[in-house]
Short mmCIF file of C-alpha atoms and ligand atoms in Angstrom, two decimals:
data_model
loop_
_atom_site.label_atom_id
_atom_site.label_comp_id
_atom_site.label_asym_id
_atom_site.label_seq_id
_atom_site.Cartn_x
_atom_site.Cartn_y
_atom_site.Cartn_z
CA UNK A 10 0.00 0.00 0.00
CA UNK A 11 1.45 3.30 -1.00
CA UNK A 12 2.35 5.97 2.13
CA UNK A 13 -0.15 8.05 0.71
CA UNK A 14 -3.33 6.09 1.01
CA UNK A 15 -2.55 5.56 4.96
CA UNK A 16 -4.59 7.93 7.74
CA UNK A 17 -2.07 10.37 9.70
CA UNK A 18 -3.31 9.95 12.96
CA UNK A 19 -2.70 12.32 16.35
CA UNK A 20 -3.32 10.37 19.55
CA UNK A 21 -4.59 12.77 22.24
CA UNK A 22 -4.26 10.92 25.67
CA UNK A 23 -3.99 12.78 29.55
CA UNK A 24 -3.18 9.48 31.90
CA UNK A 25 -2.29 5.57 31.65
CA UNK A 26 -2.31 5.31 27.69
CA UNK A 27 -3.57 1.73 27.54
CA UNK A 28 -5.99 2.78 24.75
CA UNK A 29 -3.34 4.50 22.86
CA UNK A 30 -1.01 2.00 23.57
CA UNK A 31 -3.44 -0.79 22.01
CA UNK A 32 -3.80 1.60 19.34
CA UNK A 33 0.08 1.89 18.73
CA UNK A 34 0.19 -1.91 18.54
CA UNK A 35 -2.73 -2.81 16.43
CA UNK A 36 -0.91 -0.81 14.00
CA UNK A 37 2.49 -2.67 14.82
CA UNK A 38 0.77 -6.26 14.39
CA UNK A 39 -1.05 -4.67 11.02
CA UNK A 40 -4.32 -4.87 12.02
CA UNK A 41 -4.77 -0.84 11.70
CA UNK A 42 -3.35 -1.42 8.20
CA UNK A 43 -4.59 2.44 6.86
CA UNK A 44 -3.53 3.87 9.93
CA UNK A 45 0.50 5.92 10.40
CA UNK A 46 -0.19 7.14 14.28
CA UNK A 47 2.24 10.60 13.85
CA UNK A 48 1.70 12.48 16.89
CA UNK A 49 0.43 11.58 20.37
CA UNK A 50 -0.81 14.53 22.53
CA UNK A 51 -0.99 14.34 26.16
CA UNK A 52 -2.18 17.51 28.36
CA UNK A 53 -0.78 16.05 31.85
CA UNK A 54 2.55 16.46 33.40
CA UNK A 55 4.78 13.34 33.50
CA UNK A 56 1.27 11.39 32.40
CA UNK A 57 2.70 7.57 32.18
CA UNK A 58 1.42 7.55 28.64
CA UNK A 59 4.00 10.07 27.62
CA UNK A 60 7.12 7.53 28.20
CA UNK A 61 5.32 4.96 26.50
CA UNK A 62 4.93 6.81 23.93
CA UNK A 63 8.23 7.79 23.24
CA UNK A 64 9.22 3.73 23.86
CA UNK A 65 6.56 2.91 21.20
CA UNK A 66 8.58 5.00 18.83
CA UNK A 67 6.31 8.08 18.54
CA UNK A 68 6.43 11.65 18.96
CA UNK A 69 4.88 12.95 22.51
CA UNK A 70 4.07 16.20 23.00
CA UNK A 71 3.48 17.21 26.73
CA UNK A 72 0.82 20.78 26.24
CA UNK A 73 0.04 21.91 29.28
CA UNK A 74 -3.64 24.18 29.34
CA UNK A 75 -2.37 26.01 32.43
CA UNK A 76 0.30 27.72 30.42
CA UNK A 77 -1.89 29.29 27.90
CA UNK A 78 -4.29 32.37 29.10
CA UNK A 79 -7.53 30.40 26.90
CA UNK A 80 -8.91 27.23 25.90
CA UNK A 81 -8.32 28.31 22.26
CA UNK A 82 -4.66 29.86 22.52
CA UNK A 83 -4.07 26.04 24.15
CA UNK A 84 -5.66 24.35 20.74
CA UNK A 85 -4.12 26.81 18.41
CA UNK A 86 -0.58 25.44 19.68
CA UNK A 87 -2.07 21.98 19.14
CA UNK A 88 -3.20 22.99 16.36
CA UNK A 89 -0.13 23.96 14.77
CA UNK A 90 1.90 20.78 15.83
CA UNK A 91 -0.77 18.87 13.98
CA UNK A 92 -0.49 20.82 11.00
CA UNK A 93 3.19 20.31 10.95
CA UNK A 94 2.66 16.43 11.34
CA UNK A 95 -0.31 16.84 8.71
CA UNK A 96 -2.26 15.32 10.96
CA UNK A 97 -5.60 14.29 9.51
CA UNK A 98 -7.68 13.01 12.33
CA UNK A 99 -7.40 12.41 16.20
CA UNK A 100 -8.50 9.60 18.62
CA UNK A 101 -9.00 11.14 21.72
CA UNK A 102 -8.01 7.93 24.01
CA UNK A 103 -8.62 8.80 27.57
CA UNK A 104 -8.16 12.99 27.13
CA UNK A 105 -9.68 14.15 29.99
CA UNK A 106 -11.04 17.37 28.84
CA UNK A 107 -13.67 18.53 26.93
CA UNK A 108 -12.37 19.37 23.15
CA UNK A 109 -13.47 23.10 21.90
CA UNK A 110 -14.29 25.04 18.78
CA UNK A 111 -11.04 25.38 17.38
CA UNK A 112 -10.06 22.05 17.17
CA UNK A 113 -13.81 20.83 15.99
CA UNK A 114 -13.98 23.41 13.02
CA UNK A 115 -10.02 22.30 12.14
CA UNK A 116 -11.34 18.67 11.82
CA UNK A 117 -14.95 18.49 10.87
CA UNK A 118 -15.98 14.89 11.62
CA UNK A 119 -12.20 13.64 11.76
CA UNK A 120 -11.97 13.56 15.59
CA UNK A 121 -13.27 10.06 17.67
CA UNK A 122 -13.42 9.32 21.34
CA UNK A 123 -14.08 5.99 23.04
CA UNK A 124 -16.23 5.99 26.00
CA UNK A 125 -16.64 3.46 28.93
CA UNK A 126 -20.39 3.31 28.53
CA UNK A 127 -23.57 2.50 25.61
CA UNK A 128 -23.76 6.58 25.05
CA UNK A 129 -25.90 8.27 25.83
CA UNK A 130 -26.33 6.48 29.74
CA UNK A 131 -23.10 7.49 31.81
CA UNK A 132 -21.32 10.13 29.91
CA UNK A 133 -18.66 12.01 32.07
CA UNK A 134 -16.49 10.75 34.59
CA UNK A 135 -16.91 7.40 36.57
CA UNK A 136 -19.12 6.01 34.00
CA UNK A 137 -18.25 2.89 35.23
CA UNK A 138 -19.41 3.47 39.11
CA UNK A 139 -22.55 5.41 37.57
CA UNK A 140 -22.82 2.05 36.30
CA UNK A 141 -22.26 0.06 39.17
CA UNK A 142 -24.76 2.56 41.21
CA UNK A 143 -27.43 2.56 39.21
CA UNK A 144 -27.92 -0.88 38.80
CA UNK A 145 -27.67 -1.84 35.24
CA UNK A 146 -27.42 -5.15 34.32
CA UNK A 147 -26.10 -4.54 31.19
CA UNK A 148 -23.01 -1.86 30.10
CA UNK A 149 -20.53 -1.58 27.25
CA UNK A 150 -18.44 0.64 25.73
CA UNK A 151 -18.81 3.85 22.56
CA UNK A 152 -16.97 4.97 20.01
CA UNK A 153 -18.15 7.93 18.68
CA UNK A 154 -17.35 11.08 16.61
CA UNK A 155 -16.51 13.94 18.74
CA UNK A 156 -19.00 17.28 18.52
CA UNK A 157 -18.89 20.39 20.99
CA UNK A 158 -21.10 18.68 23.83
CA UNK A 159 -19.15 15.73 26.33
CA UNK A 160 -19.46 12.38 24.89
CA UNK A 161 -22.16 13.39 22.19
CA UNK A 162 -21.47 12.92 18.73
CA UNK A 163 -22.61 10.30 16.20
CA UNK A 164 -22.29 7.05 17.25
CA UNK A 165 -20.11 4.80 15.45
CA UNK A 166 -19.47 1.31 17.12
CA UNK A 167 -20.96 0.23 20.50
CA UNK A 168 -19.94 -3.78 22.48
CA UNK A 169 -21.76 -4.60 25.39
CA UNK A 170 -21.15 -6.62 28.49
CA UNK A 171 -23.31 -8.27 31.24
CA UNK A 172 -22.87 -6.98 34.68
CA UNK A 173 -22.55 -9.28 37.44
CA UNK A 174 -24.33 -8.30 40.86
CA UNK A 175 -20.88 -9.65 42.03
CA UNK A 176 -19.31 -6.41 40.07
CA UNK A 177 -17.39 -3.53 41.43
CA UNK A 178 -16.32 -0.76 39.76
CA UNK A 179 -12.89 -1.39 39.88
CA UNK A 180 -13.67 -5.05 38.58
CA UNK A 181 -16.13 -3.75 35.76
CA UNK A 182 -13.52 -0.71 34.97
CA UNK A 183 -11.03 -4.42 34.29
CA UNK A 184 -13.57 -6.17 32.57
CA UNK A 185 -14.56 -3.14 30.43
CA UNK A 186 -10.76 -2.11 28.98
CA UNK A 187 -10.04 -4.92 26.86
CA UNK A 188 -13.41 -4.28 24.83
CA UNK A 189 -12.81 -0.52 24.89
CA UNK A 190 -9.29 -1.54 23.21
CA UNK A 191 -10.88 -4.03 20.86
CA UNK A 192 -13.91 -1.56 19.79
CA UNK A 193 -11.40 1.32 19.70
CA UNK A 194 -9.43 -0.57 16.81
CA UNK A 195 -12.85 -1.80 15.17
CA UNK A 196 -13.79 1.99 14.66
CA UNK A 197 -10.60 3.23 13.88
CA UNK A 198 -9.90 0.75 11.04
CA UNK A 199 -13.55 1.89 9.67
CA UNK A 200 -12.51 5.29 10.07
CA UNK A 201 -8.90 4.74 8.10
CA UNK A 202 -10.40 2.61 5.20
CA UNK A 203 -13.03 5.62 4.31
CA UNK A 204 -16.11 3.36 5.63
CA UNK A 205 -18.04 5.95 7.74
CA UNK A 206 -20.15 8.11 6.08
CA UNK A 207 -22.81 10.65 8.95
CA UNK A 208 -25.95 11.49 8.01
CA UNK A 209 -27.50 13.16 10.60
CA UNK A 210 -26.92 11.68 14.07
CA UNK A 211 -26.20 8.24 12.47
CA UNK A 212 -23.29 6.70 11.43
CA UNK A 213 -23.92 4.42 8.09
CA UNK A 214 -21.18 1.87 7.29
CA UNK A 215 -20.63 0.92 3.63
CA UNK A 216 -19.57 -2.62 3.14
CA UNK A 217 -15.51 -2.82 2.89
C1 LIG B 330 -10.71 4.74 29.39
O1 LIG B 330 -11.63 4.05 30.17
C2 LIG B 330 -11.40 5.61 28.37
O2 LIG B 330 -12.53 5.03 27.84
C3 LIG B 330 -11.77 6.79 29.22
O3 LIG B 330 -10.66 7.01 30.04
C4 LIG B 330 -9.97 5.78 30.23
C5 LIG B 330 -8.56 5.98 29.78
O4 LIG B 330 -7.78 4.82 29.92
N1 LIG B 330 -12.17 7.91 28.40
P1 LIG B 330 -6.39 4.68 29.17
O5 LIG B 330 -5.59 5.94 29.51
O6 LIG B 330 -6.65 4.55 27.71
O7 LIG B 330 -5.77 3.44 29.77
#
C-alpha cells in the first residue's frame, strides 16, 4: 500500500495510555493497516502515557492548558503541531477534557473518542461506578465522533457486556478495557479505510 493512502493519525491521551497504547500496537501487528499514528498529545505532566509513547517510537508532546491564558490559545498550539505532522484526524483515548471550537472546526468529523459506557447512559467521569450505582445489568463501551457537547457525537461502534451483581467498579472498569481496546481498533480501522459516512446523528457503514 502506498504511504499516501494511509490515515495520519494524532493520539490525544492525559493518563495511563492503555488505549493509545493498544492503538500503537494494532498498527504494529497490522491490524490498523490504513492507519500511520504521527503524533500523540498528552495535556498532563509526567502522564505515564508520555514515556510509553516515546518507547513505542512516537512523537509525545506534553501541552500543558495552564500555560496558555484560553482554551483556544491552548488548541491553536495543538493545532499547529498537527499541522506540521499533517495530521488528519485524532483519537481522543482517555483525554480528559472537553475538546473546543477550534479544534472541531479544524477537523470536521475527523476527531473520535471511546467511551466506557452504551452513550448516551453514563457520559462524564466514573461512567463505570454510575454504572455500578445505578444498577444496570447490562453496560458496554462507545466509540463515537466527537461534537462540541461531552461524549455526544454520532455514534459509530458500541460492544456490550453483562454486569454481574458480584461487580465492582474497579472489577467492571477491568472487565470493560479490553473491549474498549478491541472496539477502539474496530472503529478506527472503519474510520482509516473511508467506511463511515454521517448522516444526521447516524453513522452508516458501507460494506468494505
Ligand atoms: C478509558 O476508560 C477511556 O474510555 C476513558 O478514560 C480511560 C482511559 O484509559 N475515556 P487509558 O488511559 O486509555 O488506559
Amino acid at each position: 500500500m502506498p504511504e499516501s493512502s494511509l490515515l495520519r493519525l494524532a493520539i490525544f491521551a492525559s493518563g495511563r495510555g492503555s488505549n493509545a497504547m493498544a492503538i500503537l500496537s494494532a498498527v504494529r501487528s497490522g491490524k490498523l493497516s490504513r492507519i500511520d499514528p504521527v503524533l500523540l498529545v498528552c495535556d498532563r505532566e509526567n502522564a505515564p502515557v508520555l514515556e510509553k509513547a516515546r518507547e513505542a517510537g512516537i512523537p509525545a508532546l506534553q501541552i500543558l492548558p495552564k500555560e496558555f491564558s484560553s482554551k483556544d490559545e491552548y488548541e491553536r498550539r495543538i493545532l499547529s503541531h498537527l499541522r506540521e505532522k499533517k495530521v488528519e484526524a485524532i483519537a481522543l483515548a482517555g483525554y480528559m477534557r472537553l475538546v473546543g471550537p477550534s479544534l472541531i472546526e479544524a477537523y470536521p468529523d475527523r476527531i473520535v473518542n471511546i467511551h466506557p459506557s452504551l452513550l448516551p447512559a453514563f457520559p462524564g467521569l466514573h461512567a463505570q461506578k454510575q454504572a455500578i450505582d445505578y444498577g444496570v445489568r447490562v453496560t458496554g463501551v462507545t466509540v463515537h465522533f466527537v461534537d462540541l457537547q461531552m461524549d455526544h457525537g454520532p455514534v459509530i461502534l458500541q460492544k456490550c457486556l453483562s454486569v454481574s451483581p458480584e461487580d465492582t467498579e474497579e472489577s467492571l472498569v477491568e472487565r470493560l478495557l479490553p473491549l474498549e481496546h478491541e472496539t477502539y481498533i474496530e472503529a478506527l480501522d472503519g474510520l482509516s479505510r473511508g467506511l463511515l459516512k454521517i448522516s444526521g446523528r447516524r453513522v452508516v457503514w458501507r460494506p468494505d
